[in-house]
mmCIF file with all atom_site columns, N, CA and C in Angstrom:
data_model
loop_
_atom_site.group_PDB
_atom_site.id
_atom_site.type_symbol
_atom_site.label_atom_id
_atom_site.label_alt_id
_atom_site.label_comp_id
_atom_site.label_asym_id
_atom_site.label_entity_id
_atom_site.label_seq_id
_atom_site.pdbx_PDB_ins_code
_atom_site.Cartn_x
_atom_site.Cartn_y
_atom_site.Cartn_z
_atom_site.occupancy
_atom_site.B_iso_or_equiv
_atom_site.pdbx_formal_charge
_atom_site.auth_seq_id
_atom_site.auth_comp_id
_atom_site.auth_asym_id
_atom_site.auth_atom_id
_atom_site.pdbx_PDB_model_num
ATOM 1   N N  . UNK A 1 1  ? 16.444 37.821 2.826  1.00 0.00 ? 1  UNK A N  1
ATOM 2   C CA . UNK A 1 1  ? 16.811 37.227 4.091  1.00 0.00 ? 1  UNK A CA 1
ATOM 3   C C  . UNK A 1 1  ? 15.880 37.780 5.177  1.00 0.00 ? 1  UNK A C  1
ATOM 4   N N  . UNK A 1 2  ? 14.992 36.609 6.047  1.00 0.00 ? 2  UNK A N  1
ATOM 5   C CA . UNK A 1 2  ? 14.095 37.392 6.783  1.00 0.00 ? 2  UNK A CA 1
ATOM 6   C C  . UNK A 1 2  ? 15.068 38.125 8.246  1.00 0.00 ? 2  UNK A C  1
ATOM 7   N N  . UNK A 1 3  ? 14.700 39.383 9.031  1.00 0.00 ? 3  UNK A N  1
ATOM 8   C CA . UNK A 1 3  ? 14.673 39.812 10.026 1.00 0.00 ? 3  UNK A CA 1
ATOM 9   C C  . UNK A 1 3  ? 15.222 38.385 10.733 1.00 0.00 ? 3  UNK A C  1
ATOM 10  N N  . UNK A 1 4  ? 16.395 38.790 11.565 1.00 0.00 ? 4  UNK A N  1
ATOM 11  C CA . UNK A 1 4  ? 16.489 37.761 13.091 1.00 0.00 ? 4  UNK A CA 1
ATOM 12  C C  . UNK A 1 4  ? 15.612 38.510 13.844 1.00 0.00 ? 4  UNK A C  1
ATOM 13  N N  . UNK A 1 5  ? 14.979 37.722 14.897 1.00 0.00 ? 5  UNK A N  1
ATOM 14  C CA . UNK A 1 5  ? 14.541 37.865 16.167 1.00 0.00 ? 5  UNK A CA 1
ATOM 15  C C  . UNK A 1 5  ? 15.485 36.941 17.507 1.00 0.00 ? 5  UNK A C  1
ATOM 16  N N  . UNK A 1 6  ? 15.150 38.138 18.789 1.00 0.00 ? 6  UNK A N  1
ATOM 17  C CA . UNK A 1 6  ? 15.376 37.212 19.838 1.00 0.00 ? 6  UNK A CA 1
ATOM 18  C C  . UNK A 1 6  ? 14.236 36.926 20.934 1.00 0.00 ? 6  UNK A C  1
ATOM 19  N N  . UNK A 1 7  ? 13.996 36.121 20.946 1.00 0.00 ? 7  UNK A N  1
ATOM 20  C CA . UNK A 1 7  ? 12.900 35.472 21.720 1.00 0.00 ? 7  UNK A CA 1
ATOM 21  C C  . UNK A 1 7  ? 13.065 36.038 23.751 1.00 0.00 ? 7  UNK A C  1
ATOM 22  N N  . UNK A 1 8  ? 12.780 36.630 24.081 1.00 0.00 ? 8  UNK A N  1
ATOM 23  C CA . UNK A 1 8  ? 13.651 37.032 26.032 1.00 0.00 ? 8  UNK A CA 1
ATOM 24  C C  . UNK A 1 8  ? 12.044 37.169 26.390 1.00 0.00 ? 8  UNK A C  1
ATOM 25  N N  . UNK A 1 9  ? 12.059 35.957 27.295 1.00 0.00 ? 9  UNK A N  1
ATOM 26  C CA . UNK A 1 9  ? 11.177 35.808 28.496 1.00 0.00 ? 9  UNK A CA 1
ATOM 27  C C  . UNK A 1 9  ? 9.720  36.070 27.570 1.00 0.00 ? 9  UNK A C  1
ATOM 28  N N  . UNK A 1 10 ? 9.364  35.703 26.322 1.00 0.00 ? 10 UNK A N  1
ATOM 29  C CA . UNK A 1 10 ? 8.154  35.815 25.894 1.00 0.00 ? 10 UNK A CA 1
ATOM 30  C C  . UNK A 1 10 ? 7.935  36.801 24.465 1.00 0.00 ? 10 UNK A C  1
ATOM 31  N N  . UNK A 1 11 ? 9.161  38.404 24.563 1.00 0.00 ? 11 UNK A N  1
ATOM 32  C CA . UNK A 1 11 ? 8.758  39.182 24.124 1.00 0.00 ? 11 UNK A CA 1
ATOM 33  C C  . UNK A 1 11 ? 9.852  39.106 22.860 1.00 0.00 ? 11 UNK A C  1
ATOM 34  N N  . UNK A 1 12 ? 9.421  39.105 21.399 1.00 0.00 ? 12 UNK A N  1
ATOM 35  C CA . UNK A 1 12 ? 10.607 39.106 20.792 1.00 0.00 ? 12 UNK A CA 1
ATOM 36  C C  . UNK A 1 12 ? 11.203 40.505 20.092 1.00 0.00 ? 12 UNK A C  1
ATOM 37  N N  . UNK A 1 13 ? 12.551 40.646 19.832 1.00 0.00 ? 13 UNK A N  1
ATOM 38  C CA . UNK A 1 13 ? 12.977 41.781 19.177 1.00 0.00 ? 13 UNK A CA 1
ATOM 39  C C  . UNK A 1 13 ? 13.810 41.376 18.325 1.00 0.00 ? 13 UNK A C  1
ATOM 40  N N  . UNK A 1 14 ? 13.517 42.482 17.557 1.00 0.00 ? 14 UNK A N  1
ATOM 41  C CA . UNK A 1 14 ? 14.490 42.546 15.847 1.00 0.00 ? 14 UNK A CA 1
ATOM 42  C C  . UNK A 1 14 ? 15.933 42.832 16.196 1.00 0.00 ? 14 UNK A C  1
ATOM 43  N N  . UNK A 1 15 ? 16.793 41.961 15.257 1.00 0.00 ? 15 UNK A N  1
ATOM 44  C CA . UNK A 1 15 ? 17.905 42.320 15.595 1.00 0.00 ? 15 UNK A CA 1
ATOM 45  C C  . UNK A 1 15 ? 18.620 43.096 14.465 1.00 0.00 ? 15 UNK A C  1
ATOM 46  N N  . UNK A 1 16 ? 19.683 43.417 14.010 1.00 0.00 ? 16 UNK A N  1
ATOM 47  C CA . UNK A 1 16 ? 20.139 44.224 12.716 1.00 0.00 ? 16 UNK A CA 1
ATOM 48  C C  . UNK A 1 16 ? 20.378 43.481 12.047 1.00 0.00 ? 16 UNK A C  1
ATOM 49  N N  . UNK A 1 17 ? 20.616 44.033 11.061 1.00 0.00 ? 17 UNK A N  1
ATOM 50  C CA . UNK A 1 17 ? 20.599 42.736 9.783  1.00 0.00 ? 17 UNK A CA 1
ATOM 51  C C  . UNK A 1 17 ? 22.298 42.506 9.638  1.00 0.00 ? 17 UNK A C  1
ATOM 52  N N  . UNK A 1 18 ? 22.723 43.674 9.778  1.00 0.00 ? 18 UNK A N  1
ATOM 53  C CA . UNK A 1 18 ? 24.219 43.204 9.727  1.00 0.00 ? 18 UNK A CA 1
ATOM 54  C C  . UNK A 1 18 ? 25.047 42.596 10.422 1.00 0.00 ? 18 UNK A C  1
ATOM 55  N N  . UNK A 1 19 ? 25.556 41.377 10.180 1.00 0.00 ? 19 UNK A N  1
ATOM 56  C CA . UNK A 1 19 ? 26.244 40.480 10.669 1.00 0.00 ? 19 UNK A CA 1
ATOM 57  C C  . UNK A 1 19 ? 27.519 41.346 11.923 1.00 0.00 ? 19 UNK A C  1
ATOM 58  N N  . UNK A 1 20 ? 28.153 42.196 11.290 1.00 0.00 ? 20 UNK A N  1
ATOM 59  C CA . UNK A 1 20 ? 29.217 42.485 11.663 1.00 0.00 ? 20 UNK A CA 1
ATOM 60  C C  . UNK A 1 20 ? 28.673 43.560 13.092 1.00 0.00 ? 20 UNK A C  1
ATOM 61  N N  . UNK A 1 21 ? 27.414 44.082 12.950 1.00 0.00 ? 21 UNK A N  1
ATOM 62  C CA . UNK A 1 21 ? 26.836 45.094 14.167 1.00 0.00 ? 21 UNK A CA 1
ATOM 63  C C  . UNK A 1 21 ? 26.316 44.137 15.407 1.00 0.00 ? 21 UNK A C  1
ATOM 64  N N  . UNK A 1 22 ? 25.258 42.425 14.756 1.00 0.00 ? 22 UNK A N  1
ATOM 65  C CA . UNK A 1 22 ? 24.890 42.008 15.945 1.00 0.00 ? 22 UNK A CA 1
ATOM 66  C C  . UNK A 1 22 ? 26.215 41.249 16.759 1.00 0.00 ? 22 UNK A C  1
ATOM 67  N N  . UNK A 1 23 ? 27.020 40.768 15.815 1.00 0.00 ? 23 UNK A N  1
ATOM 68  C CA . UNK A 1 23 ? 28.598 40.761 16.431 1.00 0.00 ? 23 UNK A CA 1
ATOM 69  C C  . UNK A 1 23 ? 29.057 41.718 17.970 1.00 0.00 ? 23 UNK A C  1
ATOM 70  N N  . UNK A 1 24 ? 28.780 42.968 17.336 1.00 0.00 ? 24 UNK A N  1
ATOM 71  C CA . UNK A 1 24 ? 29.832 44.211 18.227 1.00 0.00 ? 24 UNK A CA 1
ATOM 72  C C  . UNK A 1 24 ? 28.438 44.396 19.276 1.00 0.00 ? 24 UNK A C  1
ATOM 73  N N  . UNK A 1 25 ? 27.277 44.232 18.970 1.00 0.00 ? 25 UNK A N  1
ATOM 74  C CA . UNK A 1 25 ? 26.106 44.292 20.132 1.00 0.00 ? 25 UNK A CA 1
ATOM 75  C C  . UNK A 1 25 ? 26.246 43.408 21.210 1.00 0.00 ? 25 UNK A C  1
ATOM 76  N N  . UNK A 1 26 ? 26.452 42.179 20.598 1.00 0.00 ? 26 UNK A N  1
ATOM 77  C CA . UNK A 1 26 ? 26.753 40.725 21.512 1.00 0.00 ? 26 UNK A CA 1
ATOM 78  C C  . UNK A 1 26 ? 28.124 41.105 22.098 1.00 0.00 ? 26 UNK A C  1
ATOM 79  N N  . UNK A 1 27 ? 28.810 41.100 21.524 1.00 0.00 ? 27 UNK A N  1
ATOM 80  C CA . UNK A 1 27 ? 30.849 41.802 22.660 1.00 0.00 ? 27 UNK A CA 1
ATOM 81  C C  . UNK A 1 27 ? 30.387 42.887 23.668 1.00 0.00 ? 27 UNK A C  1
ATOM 82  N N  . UNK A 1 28 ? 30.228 43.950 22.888 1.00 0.00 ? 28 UNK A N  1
ATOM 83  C CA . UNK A 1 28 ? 29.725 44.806 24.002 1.00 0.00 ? 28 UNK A CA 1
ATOM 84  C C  . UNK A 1 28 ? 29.004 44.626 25.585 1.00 0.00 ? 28 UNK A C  1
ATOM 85  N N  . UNK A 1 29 ? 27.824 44.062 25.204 1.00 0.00 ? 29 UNK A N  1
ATOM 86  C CA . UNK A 1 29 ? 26.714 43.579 26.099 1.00 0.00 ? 29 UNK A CA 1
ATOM 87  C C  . UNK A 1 29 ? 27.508 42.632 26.537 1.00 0.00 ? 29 UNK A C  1
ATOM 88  N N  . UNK A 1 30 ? 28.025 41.597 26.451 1.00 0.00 ? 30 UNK A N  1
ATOM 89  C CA . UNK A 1 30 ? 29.109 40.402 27.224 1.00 0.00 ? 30 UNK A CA 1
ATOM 90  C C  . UNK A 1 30 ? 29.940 41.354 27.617 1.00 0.00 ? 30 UNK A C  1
ATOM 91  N N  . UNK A 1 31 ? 30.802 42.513 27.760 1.00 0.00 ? 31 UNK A N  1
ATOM 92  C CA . UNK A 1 31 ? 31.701 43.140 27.982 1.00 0.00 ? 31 UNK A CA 1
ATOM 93  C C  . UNK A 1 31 ? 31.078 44.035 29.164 1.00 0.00 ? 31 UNK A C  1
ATOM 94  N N  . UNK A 1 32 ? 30.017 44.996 28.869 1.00 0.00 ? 32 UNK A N  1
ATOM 95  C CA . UNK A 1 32 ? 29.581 45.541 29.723 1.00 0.00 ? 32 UNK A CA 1
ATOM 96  C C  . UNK A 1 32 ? 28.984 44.697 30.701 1.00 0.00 ? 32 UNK A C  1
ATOM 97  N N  . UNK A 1 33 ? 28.740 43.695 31.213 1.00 0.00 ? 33 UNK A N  1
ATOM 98  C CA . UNK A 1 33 ? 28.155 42.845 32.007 1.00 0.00 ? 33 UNK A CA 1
ATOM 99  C C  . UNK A 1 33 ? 29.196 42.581 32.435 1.00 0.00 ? 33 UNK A C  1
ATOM 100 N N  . UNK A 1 34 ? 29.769 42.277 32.383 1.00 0.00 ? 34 UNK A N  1
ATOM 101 C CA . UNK A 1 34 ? 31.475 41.773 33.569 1.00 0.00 ? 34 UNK A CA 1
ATOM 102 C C  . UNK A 1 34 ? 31.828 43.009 34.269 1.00 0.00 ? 34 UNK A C  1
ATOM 103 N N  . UNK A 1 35 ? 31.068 43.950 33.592 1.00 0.00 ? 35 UNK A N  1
ATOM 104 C CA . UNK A 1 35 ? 31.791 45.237 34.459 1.00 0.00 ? 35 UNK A CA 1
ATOM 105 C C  . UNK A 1 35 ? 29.967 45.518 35.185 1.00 0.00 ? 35 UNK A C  1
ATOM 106 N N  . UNK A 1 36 ? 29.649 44.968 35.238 1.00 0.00 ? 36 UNK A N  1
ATOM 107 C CA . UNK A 1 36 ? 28.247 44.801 36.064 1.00 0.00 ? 36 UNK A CA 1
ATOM 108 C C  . UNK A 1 36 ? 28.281 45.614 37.298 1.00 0.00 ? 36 UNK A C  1
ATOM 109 N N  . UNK A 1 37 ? 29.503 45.518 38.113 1.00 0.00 ? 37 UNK A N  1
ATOM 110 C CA . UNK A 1 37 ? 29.827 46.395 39.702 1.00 0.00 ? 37 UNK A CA 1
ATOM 111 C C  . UNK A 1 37 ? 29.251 47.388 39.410 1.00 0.00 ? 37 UNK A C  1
ATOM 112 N N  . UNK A 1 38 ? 29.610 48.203 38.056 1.00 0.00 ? 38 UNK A N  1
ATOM 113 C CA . UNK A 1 38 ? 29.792 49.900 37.444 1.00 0.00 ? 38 UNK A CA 1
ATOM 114 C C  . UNK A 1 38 ? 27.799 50.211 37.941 1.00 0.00 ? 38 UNK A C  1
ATOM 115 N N  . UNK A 1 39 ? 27.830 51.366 37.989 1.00 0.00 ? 39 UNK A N  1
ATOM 116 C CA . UNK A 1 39 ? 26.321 51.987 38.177 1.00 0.00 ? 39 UNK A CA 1
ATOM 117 C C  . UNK A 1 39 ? 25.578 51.867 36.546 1.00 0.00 ? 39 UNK A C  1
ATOM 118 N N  . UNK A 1 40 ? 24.850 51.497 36.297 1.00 0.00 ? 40 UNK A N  1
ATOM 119 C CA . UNK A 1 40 ? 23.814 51.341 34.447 1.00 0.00 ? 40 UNK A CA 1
ATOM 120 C C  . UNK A 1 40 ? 24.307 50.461 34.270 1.00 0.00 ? 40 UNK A C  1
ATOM 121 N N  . UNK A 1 41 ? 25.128 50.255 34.136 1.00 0.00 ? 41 UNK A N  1
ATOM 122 C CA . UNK A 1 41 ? 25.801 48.418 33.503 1.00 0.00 ? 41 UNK A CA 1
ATOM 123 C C  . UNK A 1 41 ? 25.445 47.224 34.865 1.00 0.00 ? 41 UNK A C  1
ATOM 124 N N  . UNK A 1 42 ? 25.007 46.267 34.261 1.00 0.00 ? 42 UNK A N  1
ATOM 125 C CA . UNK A 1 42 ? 24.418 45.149 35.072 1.00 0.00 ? 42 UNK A CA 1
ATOM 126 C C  . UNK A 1 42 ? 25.028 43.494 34.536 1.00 0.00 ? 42 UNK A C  1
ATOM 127 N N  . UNK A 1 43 ? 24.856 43.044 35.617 1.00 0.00 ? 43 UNK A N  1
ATOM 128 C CA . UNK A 1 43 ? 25.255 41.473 35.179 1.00 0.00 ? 43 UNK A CA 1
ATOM 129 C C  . UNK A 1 43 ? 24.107 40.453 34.434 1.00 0.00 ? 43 UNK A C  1
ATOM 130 N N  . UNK A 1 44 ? 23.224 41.517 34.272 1.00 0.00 ? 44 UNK A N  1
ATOM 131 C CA . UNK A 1 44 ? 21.743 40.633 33.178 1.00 0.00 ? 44 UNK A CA 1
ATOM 132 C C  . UNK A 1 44 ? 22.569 40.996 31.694 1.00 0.00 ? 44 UNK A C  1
ATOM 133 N N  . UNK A 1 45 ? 23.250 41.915 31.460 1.00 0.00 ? 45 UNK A N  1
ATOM 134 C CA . UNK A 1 45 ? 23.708 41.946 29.888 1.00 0.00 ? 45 UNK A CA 1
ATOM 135 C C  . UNK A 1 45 ? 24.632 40.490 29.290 1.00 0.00 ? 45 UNK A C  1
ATOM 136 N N  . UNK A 1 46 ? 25.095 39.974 30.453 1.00 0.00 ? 46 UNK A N  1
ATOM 137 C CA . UNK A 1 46 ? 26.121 38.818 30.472 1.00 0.00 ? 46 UNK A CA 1
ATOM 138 C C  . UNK A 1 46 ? 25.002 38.039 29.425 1.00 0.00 ? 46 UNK A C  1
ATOM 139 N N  . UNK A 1 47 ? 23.889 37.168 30.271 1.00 0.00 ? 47 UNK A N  1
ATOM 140 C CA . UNK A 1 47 ? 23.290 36.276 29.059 1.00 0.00 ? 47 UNK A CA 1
ATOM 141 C C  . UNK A 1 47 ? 22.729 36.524 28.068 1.00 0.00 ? 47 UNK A C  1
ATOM 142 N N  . UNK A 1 48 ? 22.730 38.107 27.905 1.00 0.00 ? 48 UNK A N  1
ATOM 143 C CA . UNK A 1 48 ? 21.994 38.959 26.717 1.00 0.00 ? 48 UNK A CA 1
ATOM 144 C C  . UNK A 1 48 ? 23.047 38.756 25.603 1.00 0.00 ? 48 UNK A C  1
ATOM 145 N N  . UNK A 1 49 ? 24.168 39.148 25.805 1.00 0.00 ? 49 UNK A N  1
ATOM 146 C CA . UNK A 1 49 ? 25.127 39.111 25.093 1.00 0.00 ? 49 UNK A CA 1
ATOM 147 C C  . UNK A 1 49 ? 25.609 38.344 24.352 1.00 0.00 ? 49 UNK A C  1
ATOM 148 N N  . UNK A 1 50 ? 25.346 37.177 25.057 1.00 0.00 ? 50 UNK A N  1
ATOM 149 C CA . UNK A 1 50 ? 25.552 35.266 24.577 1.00 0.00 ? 50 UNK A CA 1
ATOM 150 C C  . UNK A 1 50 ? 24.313 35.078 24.003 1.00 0.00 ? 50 UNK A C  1
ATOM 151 N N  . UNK A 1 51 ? 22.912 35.316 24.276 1.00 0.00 ? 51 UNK A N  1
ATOM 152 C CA . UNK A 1 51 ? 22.230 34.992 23.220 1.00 0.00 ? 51 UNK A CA 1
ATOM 153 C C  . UNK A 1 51 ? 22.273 35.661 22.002 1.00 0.00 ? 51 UNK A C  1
ATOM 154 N N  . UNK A 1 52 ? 22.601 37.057 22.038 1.00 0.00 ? 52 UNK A N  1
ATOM 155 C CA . UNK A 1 52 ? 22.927 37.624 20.818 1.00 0.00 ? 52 UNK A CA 1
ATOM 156 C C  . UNK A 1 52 ? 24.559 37.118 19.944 1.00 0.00 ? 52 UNK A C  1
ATOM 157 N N  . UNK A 1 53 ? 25.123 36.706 20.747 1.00 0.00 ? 53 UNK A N  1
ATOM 158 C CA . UNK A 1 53 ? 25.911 35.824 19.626 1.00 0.00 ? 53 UNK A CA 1
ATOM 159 C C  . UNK A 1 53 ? 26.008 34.323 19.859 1.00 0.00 ? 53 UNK A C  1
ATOM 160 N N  . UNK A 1 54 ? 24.732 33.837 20.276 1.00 0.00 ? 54 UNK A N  1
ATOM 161 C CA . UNK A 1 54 ? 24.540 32.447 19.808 1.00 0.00 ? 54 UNK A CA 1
ATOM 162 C C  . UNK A 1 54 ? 24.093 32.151 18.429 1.00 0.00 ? 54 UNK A C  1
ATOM 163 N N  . UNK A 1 55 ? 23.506 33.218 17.977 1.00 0.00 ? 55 UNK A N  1
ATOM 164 C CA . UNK A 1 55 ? 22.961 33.620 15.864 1.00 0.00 ? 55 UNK A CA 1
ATOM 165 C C  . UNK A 1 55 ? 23.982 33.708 15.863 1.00 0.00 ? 55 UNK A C  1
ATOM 166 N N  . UNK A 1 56 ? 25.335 33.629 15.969 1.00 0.00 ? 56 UNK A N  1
ATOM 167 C CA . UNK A 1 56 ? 26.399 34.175 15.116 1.00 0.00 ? 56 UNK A CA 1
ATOM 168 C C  . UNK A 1 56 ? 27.507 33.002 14.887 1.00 0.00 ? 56 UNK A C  1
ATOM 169 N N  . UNK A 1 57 ? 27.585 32.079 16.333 1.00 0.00 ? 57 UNK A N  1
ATOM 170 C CA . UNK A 1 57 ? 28.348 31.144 15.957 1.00 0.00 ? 57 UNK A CA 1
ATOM 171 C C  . UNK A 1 57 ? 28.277 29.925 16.760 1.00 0.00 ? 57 UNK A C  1
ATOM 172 N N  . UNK A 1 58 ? 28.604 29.171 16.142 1.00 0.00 ? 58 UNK A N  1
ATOM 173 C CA . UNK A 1 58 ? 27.938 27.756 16.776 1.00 0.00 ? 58 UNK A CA 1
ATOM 174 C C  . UNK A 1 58 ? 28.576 27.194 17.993 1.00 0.00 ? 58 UNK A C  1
ATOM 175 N N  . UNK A 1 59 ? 29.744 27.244 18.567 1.00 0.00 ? 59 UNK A N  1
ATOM 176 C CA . UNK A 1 59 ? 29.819 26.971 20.102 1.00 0.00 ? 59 UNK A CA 1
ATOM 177 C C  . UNK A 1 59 ? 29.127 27.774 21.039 1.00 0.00 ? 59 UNK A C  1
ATOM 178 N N  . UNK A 1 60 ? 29.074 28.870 21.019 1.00 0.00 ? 60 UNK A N  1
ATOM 179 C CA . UNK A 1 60 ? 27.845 29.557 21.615 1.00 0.00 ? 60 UNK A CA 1
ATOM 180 C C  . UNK A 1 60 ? 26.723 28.754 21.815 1.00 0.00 ? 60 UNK A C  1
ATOM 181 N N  . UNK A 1 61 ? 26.043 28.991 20.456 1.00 0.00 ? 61 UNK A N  1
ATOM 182 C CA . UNK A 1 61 ? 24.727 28.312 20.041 1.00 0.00 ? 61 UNK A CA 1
ATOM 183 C C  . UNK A 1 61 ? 24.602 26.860 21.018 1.00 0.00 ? 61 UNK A C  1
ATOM 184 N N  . UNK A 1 62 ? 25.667 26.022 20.821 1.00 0.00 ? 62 UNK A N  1
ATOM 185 C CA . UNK A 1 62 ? 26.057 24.823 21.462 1.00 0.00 ? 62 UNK A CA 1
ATOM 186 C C  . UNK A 1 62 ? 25.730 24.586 22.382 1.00 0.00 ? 62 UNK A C  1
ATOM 187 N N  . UNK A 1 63 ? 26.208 25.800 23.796 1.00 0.00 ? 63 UNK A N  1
ATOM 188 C CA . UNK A 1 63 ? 26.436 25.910 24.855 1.00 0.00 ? 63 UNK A CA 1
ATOM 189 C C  . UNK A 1 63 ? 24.752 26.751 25.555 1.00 0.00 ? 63 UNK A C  1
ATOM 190 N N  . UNK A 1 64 ? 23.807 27.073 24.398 1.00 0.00 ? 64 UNK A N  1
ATOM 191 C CA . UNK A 1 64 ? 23.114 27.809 24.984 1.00 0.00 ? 64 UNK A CA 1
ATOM 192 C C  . UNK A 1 64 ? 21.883 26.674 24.925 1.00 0.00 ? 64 UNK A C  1
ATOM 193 N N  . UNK A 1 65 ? 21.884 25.757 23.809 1.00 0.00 ? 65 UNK A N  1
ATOM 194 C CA . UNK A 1 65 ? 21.065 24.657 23.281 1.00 0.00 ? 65 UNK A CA 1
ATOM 195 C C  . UNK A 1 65 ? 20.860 23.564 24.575 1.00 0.00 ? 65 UNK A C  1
ATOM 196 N N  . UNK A 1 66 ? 22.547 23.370 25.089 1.00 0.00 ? 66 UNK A N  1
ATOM 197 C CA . UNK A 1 66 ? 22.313 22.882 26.386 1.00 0.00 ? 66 UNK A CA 1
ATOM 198 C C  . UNK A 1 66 ? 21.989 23.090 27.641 1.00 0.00 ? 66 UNK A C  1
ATOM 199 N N  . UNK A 1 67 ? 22.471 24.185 27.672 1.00 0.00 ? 67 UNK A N  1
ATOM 200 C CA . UNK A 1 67 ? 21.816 25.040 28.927 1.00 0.00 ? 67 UNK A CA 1
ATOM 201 C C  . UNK A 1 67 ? 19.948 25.247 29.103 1.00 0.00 ? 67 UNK A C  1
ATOM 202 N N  . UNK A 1 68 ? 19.380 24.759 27.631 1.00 0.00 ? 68 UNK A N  1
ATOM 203 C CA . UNK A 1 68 ? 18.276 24.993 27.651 1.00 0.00 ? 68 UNK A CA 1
ATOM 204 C C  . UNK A 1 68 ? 17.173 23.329 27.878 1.00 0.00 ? 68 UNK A C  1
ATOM 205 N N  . UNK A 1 69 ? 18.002 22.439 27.266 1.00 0.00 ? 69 UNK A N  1
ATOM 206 C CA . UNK A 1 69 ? 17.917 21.306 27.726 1.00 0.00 ? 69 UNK A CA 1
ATOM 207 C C  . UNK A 1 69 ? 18.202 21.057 29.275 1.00 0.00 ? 69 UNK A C  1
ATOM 208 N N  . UNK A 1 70 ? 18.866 21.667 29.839 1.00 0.00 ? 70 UNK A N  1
ATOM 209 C CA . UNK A 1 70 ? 19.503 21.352 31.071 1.00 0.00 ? 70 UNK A CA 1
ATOM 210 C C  . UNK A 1 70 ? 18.148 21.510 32.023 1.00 0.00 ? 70 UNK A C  1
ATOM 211 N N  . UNK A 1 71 ? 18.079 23.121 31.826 1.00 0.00 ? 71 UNK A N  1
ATOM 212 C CA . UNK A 1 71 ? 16.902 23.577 32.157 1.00 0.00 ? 71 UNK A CA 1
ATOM 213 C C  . UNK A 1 71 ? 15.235 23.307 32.247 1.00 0.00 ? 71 UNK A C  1
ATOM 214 N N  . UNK A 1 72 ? 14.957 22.820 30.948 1.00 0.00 ? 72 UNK A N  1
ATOM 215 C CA . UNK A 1 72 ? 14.153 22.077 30.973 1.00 0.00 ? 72 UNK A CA 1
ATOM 216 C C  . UNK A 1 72 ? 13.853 20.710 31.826 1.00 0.00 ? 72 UNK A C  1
ATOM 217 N N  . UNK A 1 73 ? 14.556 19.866 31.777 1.00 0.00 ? 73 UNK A N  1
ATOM 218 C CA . UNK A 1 73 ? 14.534 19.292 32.297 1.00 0.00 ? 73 UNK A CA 1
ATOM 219 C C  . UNK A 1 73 ? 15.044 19.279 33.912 1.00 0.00 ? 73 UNK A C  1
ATOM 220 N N  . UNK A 1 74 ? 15.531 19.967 34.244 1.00 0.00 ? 74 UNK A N  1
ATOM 221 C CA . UNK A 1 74 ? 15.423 20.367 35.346 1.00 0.00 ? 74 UNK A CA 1
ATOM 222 C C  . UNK A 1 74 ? 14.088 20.654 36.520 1.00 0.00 ? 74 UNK A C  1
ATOM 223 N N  . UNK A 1 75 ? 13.140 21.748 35.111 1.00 0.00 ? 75 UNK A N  1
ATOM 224 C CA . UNK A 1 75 ? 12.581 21.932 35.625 1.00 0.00 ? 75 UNK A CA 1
ATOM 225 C C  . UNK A 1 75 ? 10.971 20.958 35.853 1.00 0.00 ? 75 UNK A C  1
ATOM 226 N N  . UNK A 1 76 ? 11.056 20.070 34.701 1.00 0.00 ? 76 UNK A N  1
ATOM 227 C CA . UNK A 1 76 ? 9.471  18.880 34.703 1.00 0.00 ? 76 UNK A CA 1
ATOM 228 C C  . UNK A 1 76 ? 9.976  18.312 35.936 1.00 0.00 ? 76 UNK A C  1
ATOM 229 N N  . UNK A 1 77 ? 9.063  18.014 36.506 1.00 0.00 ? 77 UNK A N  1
ATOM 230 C CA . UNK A 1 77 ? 9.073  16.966 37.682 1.00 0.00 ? 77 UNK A CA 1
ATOM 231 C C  . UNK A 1 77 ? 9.118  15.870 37.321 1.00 0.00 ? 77 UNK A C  1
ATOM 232 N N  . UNK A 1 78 ? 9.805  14.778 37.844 1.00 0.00 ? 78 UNK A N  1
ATOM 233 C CA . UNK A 1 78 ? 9.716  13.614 37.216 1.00 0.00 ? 78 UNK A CA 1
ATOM 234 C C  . UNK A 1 78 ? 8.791  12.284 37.969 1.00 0.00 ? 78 UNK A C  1
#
């Protein structure tokens, strides 16, 4: 089974191979980002978190597929 990667702003990184860790990476990081107010914890972990469990399950995935369509097109001039 090859390595996941996540693709962020150009640069990509390896993710763990175990299902059940990029799980608790993605909660976490979505978890610590709502608490974003706190000092080290920030509200950039929020979409970190969701792309790391958009590999994991498909309404995610869903919701991030469109957001990227959205975007796109948003952004061509027409």
């Amino acid at each position: 089974m090859p390595a996941r990667k996540i693709s962020v702003f150009g640069r990509e990184f390896k993710m763990p191979r175990s299902r059940g860790l990029r799980i608790t990476i993605g909660f976490l990081l979505t978890i610590g980002g709502i608490l974003g107010f706190l000092p080290i914890l920030g509200f950039w972990m929020v979409p970190l978190g969701l792309l790391v469990l958009s590999y994991e399950f498909a309404m995610v995935r869903r919701h991030r597929r469109r957001f990227v369509v959205w975007w796109e097109r948003r952004r061509r001039p027409d």
